[in-house]
Amino acid sequence: DAGVIQSPRHEVTEMGQEVTLRCKPISGHDYLFWYRQTMMRGLELLIYFNNNVPIDDSGMPEDRFSAKMPNASFSTLKIQPSEPRDSAVYFCASSGRGGLVRLGSGANVLTFGAGSRLTVL
Amino acid sequence: AQTVTQSQPEMSVQEAETVTLSCTYDTSESDYYLFWYKQPPSRQMILVIRQEAYKQQNATENRFSVNFQKAAKSFSLKISDSQLGDAAMYFCAYRSAWGNEKLTFGTGTRLTIIP
């Protein structure tokens, strides 16, 4: 397996522009997470999905942020309009079988993508 | 809500020596998982080791081992025979054993290896 695939690796844009980050989780994983990492706030969970359904989006900063998971193999995180304070590294992660059952030893590990570094000027 | 605390922002160790990174957590649950992730300068998040709370035996992965003290809610990472490639940010993390839960991270410890 190629692991969790994120694109782009780097994005530089100007304030006010729309930014779309993409993620392809590991095949068979039914959890997908979007995290943001900054020096000031560390690693923050933005949103996570289970079986393509958003479960907890309480970490999404504001209405400018939106995330979708149209199918089991693809998710996007969109920022519109972008602001300089959105500059960060955005990570996507996935994990295995879950739901309302106890996570087995193989399912509890989150595998992370390489991250997308966003710079908003 | 669960919280994870790493009280050591930075640590350094001489190459080939042993270093211990501290982590404490707060939870009301009895069934959960604990993890250490490593983030080298490449920024890739790499799983180092994991511990299941119901297992009393401390997890070990080659030069990496943990000291899991469930009653004290403590989960420290010991790195033996430190190598230059161990230099990275290390994050402690918590996840409920029952599905539908996120991974909660500590603030990280930056480990420097002194040649």
mmCIF file of C-alpha atoms in Angstrom:
data_model
loop_
_atom_site.group_PDB
_atom_site.id
_atom_site.type_symbol
_atom_site.label_atom_id
_atom_site.label_comp_id
_atom_site.label_asym_id
_atom_site.label_seq_id
_atom_site.Cartn_x
_atom_site.Cartn_y
_atom_site.Cartn_z
ATOM 1 C CA ASP A 1 0.000 0.000 0.000
ATOM 2 C CA ALA A 2 1.209 3.491 -0.856
ATOM 3 C CA GLY A 3 0.053 4.880 2.454
ATOM 4 C CA VAL A 4 -1.978 8.044 2.893
ATOM 5 C CA ILE A 5 -1.490 10.321 -0.105
ATOM 6 C CA GLN A 6 -1.817 14.078 0.258
ATOM 7 C CA SER A 7 -1.587 16.795 -2.341
ATOM 8 C CA PRO A 8 -0.202 19.307 -2.848
ATOM 9 C CA ARG A 9 2.928 19.012 -0.680
ATOM 10 C CA HIS A 10 3.377 22.750 -0.760
ATOM 11 C CA GLU A 11 0.977 25.543 -1.589
ATOM 12 C CA VAL A 12 1.675 29.235 -1.643
ATOM 13 C CA THR A 13 -1.260 31.498 -2.272
ATOM 14 C CA GLU A 14 -2.426 35.013 -1.700
ATOM 15 C CA MET A 15 -4.935 36.107 0.872
ATOM 16 C CA GLY A 16 -8.481 35.749 -0.364
ATOM 17 C CA GLN A 17 -7.786 32.856 -2.708
ATOM 18 C CA GLU A 18 -9.458 29.476 -2.439
ATOM 19 C CA VAL A 19 -7.293 26.580 -1.329
ATOM 20 C CA THR A 20 -8.144 22.908 -1.760
ATOM 21 C CA LEU A 21 -6.148 20.184 -0.066
ATOM 22 C CA ARG A 22 -6.632 16.577 -1.078
ATOM 23 C CA CYS A 23 -6.263 13.250 0.638
ATOM 24 C CA LYS A 24 -6.440 9.625 -0.406
ATOM 25 C CA PRO A 25 -6.652 7.331 2.643
ATOM 26 C CA ILE A 26 -5.339 3.803 2.865
ATOM 27 C CA SER A 27 -7.673 1.383 1.129
ATOM 28 C CA GLY A 28 -9.970 -0.331 3.603
ATOM 29 C CA HIS A 29 -9.612 2.304 6.296
ATOM 30 C CA ASP A 30 -12.933 3.709 7.400
ATOM 31 C CA TYR A 31 -11.724 6.620 9.539
ATOM 32 C CA LEU A 32 -10.249 9.763 8.031
ATOM 33 C CA PHE A 33 -8.885 12.685 10.027
ATOM 34 C CA TRP A 34 -7.734 16.183 9.129
ATOM 35 C CA TYR A 35 -5.226 17.777 11.509
ATOM 36 C CA ARG A 36 -3.554 21.163 11.400
ATOM 37 C CA GLN A 37 -0.105 21.813 12.874
ATOM 38 C CA THR A 38 1.233 25.218 13.827
ATOM 39 C CA MET A 39 3.994 26.332 16.130
ATOM 40 C CA MET A 40 1.551 28.175 18.354
ATOM 41 C CA ARG A 41 -1.208 25.594 18.647
ATOM 42 C CA GLY A 42 0.522 22.298 17.941
ATOM 43 C CA LEU A 43 -1.521 19.508 16.363
ATOM 44 C CA GLU A 44 -5.221 20.278 16.250
ATOM 45 C CA LEU A 45 -7.951 18.001 14.987
ATOM 46 C CA LEU A 46 -10.110 19.851 12.502
ATOM 47 C CA ILE A 47 -12.606 17.173 11.515
ATOM 48 C CA TYR A 48 -12.916 13.438 11.196
ATOM 49 C CA PHE A 49 -15.062 11.085 9.151
ATOM 50 C CA ASN A 50 -16.252 7.559 9.714
ATOM 51 C CA ASN A 51 -17.504 5.694 6.661
ATOM 52 C CA ASN A 52 -17.473 8.986 4.727
ATOM 53 C CA VAL A 53 -19.750 10.681 7.266
ATOM 54 C CA PRO A 54 -18.435 13.658 9.261
ATOM 55 C CA ILE A 55 -18.497 12.716 12.941
ATOM 56 C CA ASP A 56 -16.904 15.677 14.681
ATOM 57 C CA ASP A 57 -16.205 19.007 13.014
ATOM 58 C CA SER A 58 -15.925 21.020 16.207
ATOM 59 C CA GLY A 59 -12.297 21.775 15.424
ATOM 60 C CA MET A 60 -13.047 23.511 12.148
ATOM 61 C CA PRO A 61 -12.003 27.115 12.826
ATOM 62 C CA GLU A 62 -14.833 28.904 11.068
ATOM 63 C CA ASP A 63 -17.109 28.874 8.088
ATOM 64 C CA ARG A 64 -14.240 29.523 5.752
ATOM 65 C CA PHE A 65 -13.201 25.910 6.271
ATOM 66 C CA SER A 66 -15.115 22.988 4.789
ATOM 67 C CA ALA A 67 -14.329 19.314 4.334
ATOM 68 C CA LYS A 68 -15.917 16.636 2.233
ATOM 69 C CA MET A 69 -15.522 12.936 1.734
ATOM 70 C CA PRO A 70 -17.532 11.981 -1.341
ATOM 71 C CA ASN A 71 -16.304 8.383 -1.281
ATOM 72 C CA ALA A 72 -14.097 6.036 0.704
ATOM 73 C CA SER A 73 -10.980 6.898 -1.264
ATOM 74 C CA PHE A 74 -10.994 10.675 -1.373
ATOM 75 C CA SER A 75 -11.386 13.686 0.874
ATOM 76 C CA THR A 76 -10.878 17.415 0.460
ATOM 77 C CA LEU A 77 -10.306 20.267 2.858
ATOM 78 C CA LYS A 78 -11.193 23.637 1.410
ATOM 79 C CA ILE A 79 -10.434 27.096 2.697
ATOM 80 C CA GLN A 80 -12.299 29.963 1.102
ATOM 81 C CA PRO A 81 -11.245 32.724 1.393
ATOM 82 C CA SER A 82 -7.802 31.990 2.769
ATOM 83 C CA GLU A 83 -6.083 34.247 5.306
ATOM 84 C CA PRO A 84 -2.447 34.512 6.455
ATOM 85 C CA ARG A 85 -3.348 32.931 9.812
ATOM 86 C CA ASP A 86 -4.331 29.764 7.943
ATOM 87 C CA SER A 87 -0.664 29.165 7.144
ATOM 88 C CA ALA A 88 0.179 25.770 8.634
ATOM 89 C CA VAL A 89 0.897 22.162 7.802
ATOM 90 C CA TYR A 90 -2.274 20.204 7.210
ATOM 91 C CA PHE A 91 -2.179 16.472 7.810
ATOM 92 C CA CYS A 92 -4.572 13.819 6.698
ATOM 93 C CA ALA A 93 -4.608 10.486 8.531
ATOM 94 C CA SER A 94 -6.620 7.298 8.274
ATOM 95 C CA SER A 95 -7.237 4.288 10.460
ATOM 96 C CA GLY A 96 -8.873 0.925 10.168
ATOM 97 C CA ARG A 97 -12.133 -0.683 11.065
ATOM 98 C CA GLY A 98 -13.962 1.096 13.805
ATOM 99 C CA GLY A 99 -17.454 2.243 14.527
ATOM 100 C CA LEU A 100 -19.193 1.374 17.746
ATOM 101 C CA VAL A 101 -16.966 -1.584 18.422
ATOM 102 C CA ARG A 102 -13.761 -1.859 20.310
ATOM 103 C CA LEU A 103 -10.837 -0.933 18.120
ATOM 104 C CA GLY A 104 -8.721 -3.989 17.578
ATOM 105 C CA SER A 105 -4.984 -3.944 17.717
ATOM 106 C CA GLY A 106 -4.746 -3.356 14.005
ATOM 107 C CA ALA A 107 -7.357 -0.661 13.798
ATOM 108 C CA ASN A 108 -6.313 1.773 16.458
ATOM 109 C CA VAL A 109 -3.257 3.215 14.737
ATOM 110 C CA LEU A 110 -3.558 6.377 12.701
ATOM 111 C CA THR A 111 -1.360 6.458 9.609
ATOM 112 C CA PHE A 112 -0.481 9.962 8.509
ATOM 113 C CA GLY A 113 0.169 11.441 5.121
ATOM 114 C CA ALA A 114 3.238 13.577 4.492
ATOM 115 C CA GLY A 115 1.294 16.770 5.055
ATOM 116 C CA SER A 116 0.510 19.819 2.943
ATOM 117 C CA ARG A 117 2.387 22.974 3.865
ATOM 118 C CA LEU A 118 0.195 25.987 3.201
ATOM 119 C CA THR A 119 1.521 29.516 3.089
ATOM 120 C CA VAL A 120 -0.951 32.349 2.682
ATOM 121 C CA LEU A 121 0.670 35.679 1.841
ATOM 122 C CA ALA B 1 -12.429 15.370 27.400
ATOM 123 C CA GLN B 2 -9.065 13.707 27.433
ATOM 124 C CA THR B 3 -5.896 15.765 27.717
ATOM 125 C CA VAL B 4 -2.280 14.834 27.116
ATOM 126 C CA THR B 5 0.585 16.745 28.717
ATOM 127 C CA GLN B 6 4.237 16.709 27.767
ATOM 128 C CA SER B 7 6.100 18.879 30.234
ATOM 129 C CA GLN B 8 9.482 18.802 28.518
ATOM 130 C CA PRO B 9 9.529 21.088 25.458
ATOM 131 C CA GLU B 10 13.138 20.142 24.713
ATOM 132 C CA MET B 11 15.508 17.373 25.670
ATOM 133 C CA SER B 12 19.025 16.497 24.614
ATOM 134 C CA VAL B 13 21.084 13.348 24.967
ATOM 135 C CA GLN B 14 24.557 12.232 24.081
ATOM 136 C CA GLU B 15 24.747 9.756 21.244
ATOM 137 C CA ALA B 16 24.626 6.134 22.511
ATOM 138 C CA GLU B 17 23.135 7.219 25.828
ATOM 139 C CA THR B 18 19.604 6.663 27.135
ATOM 140 C CA VAL B 19 16.910 9.307 27.384
ATOM 141 C CA THR B 20 13.384 9.275 28.798
ATOM 142 C CA LEU B 21 10.592 11.509 27.540
ATOM 143 C CA SER B 22 7.663 12.144 29.864
ATOM 144 C CA CYS B 23 3.950 12.129 29.173
ATOM 145 C CA THR B 24 0.923 12.303 31.419
ATOM 146 C CA TYR B 25 -2.708 12.166 30.456
ATOM 147 C CA ASP B 26 -6.094 12.675 31.951
ATOM 148 C CA THR B 27 -9.071 10.465 31.234
ATOM 149 C CA SER B 28 -12.062 8.914 32.941
ATOM 150 C CA GLU B 29 -11.983 5.913 30.644
ATOM 151 C CA SER B 30 -10.474 2.560 31.552
ATOM 152 C CA ASP B 31 -9.966 1.225 28.048
ATOM 153 C CA TYR B 32 -7.742 3.183 25.673
ATOM 154 C CA TYR B 33 -4.562 3.239 23.645
ATOM 155 C CA LEU B 34 -1.472 5.348 24.052
ATOM 156 C CA PHE B 35 1.044 6.150 21.361
ATOM 157 C CA TRP B 36 4.349 7.832 20.731
ATOM 158 C CA TYR B 37 4.779 9.397 17.320
ATOM 159 C CA LYS B 38 8.019 10.772 15.960
ATOM 160 C CA GLN B 39 8.195 13.751 13.606
ATOM 161 C CA PRO B 40 11.627 14.244 12.025
ATOM 162 C CA PRO B 41 12.501 17.369 10.022
ATOM 163 C CA SER B 42 10.805 15.790 7.014
ATOM 164 C CA ARG B 43 7.587 16.416 9.058
ATOM 165 C CA GLN B 44 6.282 12.904 8.413
ATOM 166 C CA MET B 45 4.444 11.562 11.479
ATOM 167 C CA ILE B 46 5.834 8.120 12.241
ATOM 168 C CA LEU B 47 4.448 5.710 14.819
ATOM 169 C CA VAL B 48 7.166 4.704 17.287
ATOM 170 C CA ILE B 49 5.319 2.549 19.779
ATOM 171 C CA ARG B 50 1.844 1.885 21.152
ATOM 172 C CA GLN B 51 0.412 0.578 24.399
ATOM 173 C CA GLU B 52 -2.991 -0.917 25.132
ATOM 174 C CA ALA B 53 -4.251 0.193 28.523
ATOM 175 C CA TYR B 54 -5.557 -3.221 29.514
ATOM 176 C CA LYS B 55 -2.107 -4.753 29.068
ATOM 177 C CA GLN B 56 0.101 -4.435 32.112
ATOM 178 C CA GLN B 57 3.235 -5.366 30.232
ATOM 179 C CA ASN B 58 5.133 -2.392 28.889
ATOM 180 C CA ALA B 59 5.477 -2.247 25.119
ATOM 181 C CA THR B 60 8.907 -2.539 23.532
ATOM 182 C CA GLU B 61 10.081 -1.924 19.986
ATOM 183 C CA ASN B 62 13.792 -2.485 19.562
ATOM 184 C CA ARG B 63 15.541 0.461 21.277
ATOM 185 C CA PHE B 64 12.246 2.055 22.261
ATOM 186 C CA SER B 65 10.290 1.072 25.341
ATOM 187 C CA VAL B 66 7.610 2.628 27.497
ATOM 188 C CA ASN B 67 6.919 2.844 31.194
ATOM 189 C CA PHE B 68 3.155 2.718 31.470
ATOM 190 C CA GLN B 69 1.752 3.557 34.889
ATOM 191 C CA LYS B 70 -2.014 3.371 34.536
ATOM 192 C CA ALA B 71 -2.895 4.480 38.047
ATOM 193 C CA ALA B 72 -0.614 7.474 37.758
ATOM 194 C CA LYS B 73 -1.746 8.130 34.174
ATOM 195 C CA SER B 74 1.834 8.283 33.059
ATOM 196 C CA PHE B 75 3.328 7.026 29.805
ATOM 197 C CA SER B 76 7.022 7.741 29.338
ATOM 198 C CA LEU B 77 9.196 6.769 26.386
ATOM 199 C CA LYS B 78 12.702 5.453 26.870
ATOM 200 C CA ILE B 79 15.139 5.529 23.984
ATOM 201 C CA SER B 80 18.221 3.389 24.511
ATOM 202 C CA ASP B 81 21.482 3.699 22.614
ATOM 203 C CA SER B 82 20.391 7.023 21.113
ATOM 204 C CA GLN B 83 21.305 7.544 17.473
ATOM 205 C CA LEU B 84 21.580 10.680 15.380
ATOM 206 C CA GLY B 85 18.503 9.581 13.444
ATOM 207 C CA ASP B 86 16.442 9.745 16.621
ATOM 208 C CA ALA B 87 16.567 13.539 16.536
ATOM 209 C CA ALA B 88 12.967 14.672 16.069
ATOM 210 C CA MET B 89 9.836 15.987 17.744
ATOM 211 C CA TYR B 90 8.150 13.288 19.787
ATOM 212 C CA PHE B 91 4.426 13.411 20.415
ATOM 213 C CA CYS B 92 2.509 11.436 22.973
ATOM 214 C CA ALA B 93 -1.078 10.663 21.983
ATOM 215 C CA TYR B 94 -4.246 9.114 23.397
ATOM 216 C CA ARG B 95 -7.110 7.328 21.711
ATOM 217 C CA SER B 96 -10.177 5.713 23.219
ATOM 218 C CA ALA B 97 -10.398 1.974 22.574
ATOM 219 C CA TRP B 98 -13.977 2.343 21.516
ATOM 220 C CA GLY B 99 -14.533 3.547 18.009
ATOM 221 C CA ASN B 100 -15.730 6.974 17.215
ATOM 222 C CA GLU B 101 -12.850 8.749 18.851
ATOM 223 C CA LYS B 102 -10.075 11.024 17.733
ATOM 224 C CA LEU B 103 -6.370 10.912 18.551
ATOM 225 C CA THR B 104 -5.446 13.590 21.096
ATOM 226 C CA PHE B 105 -1.847 14.803 21.050
ATOM 227 C CA GLY B 106 0.455 16.388 23.560
ATOM 228 C CA THR B 107 2.457 19.474 22.676
ATOM 229 C CA GLY B 108 5.590 17.517 21.809
ATOM 230 C CA THR B 109 9.179 17.231 23.003
ATOM 231 C CA ARG B 110 12.032 18.207 20.716
ATOM 232 C CA LEU B 111 14.858 15.709 21.111
ATOM 233 C CA THR B 112 18.393 16.673 20.127
ATOM 234 C CA ILE B 113 21.137 14.091 19.832
ATOM 235 C CA ILE B 114 24.622 15.336 20.677
ATOM 236 C CA PRO B 115 27.357 13.573 18.673
#
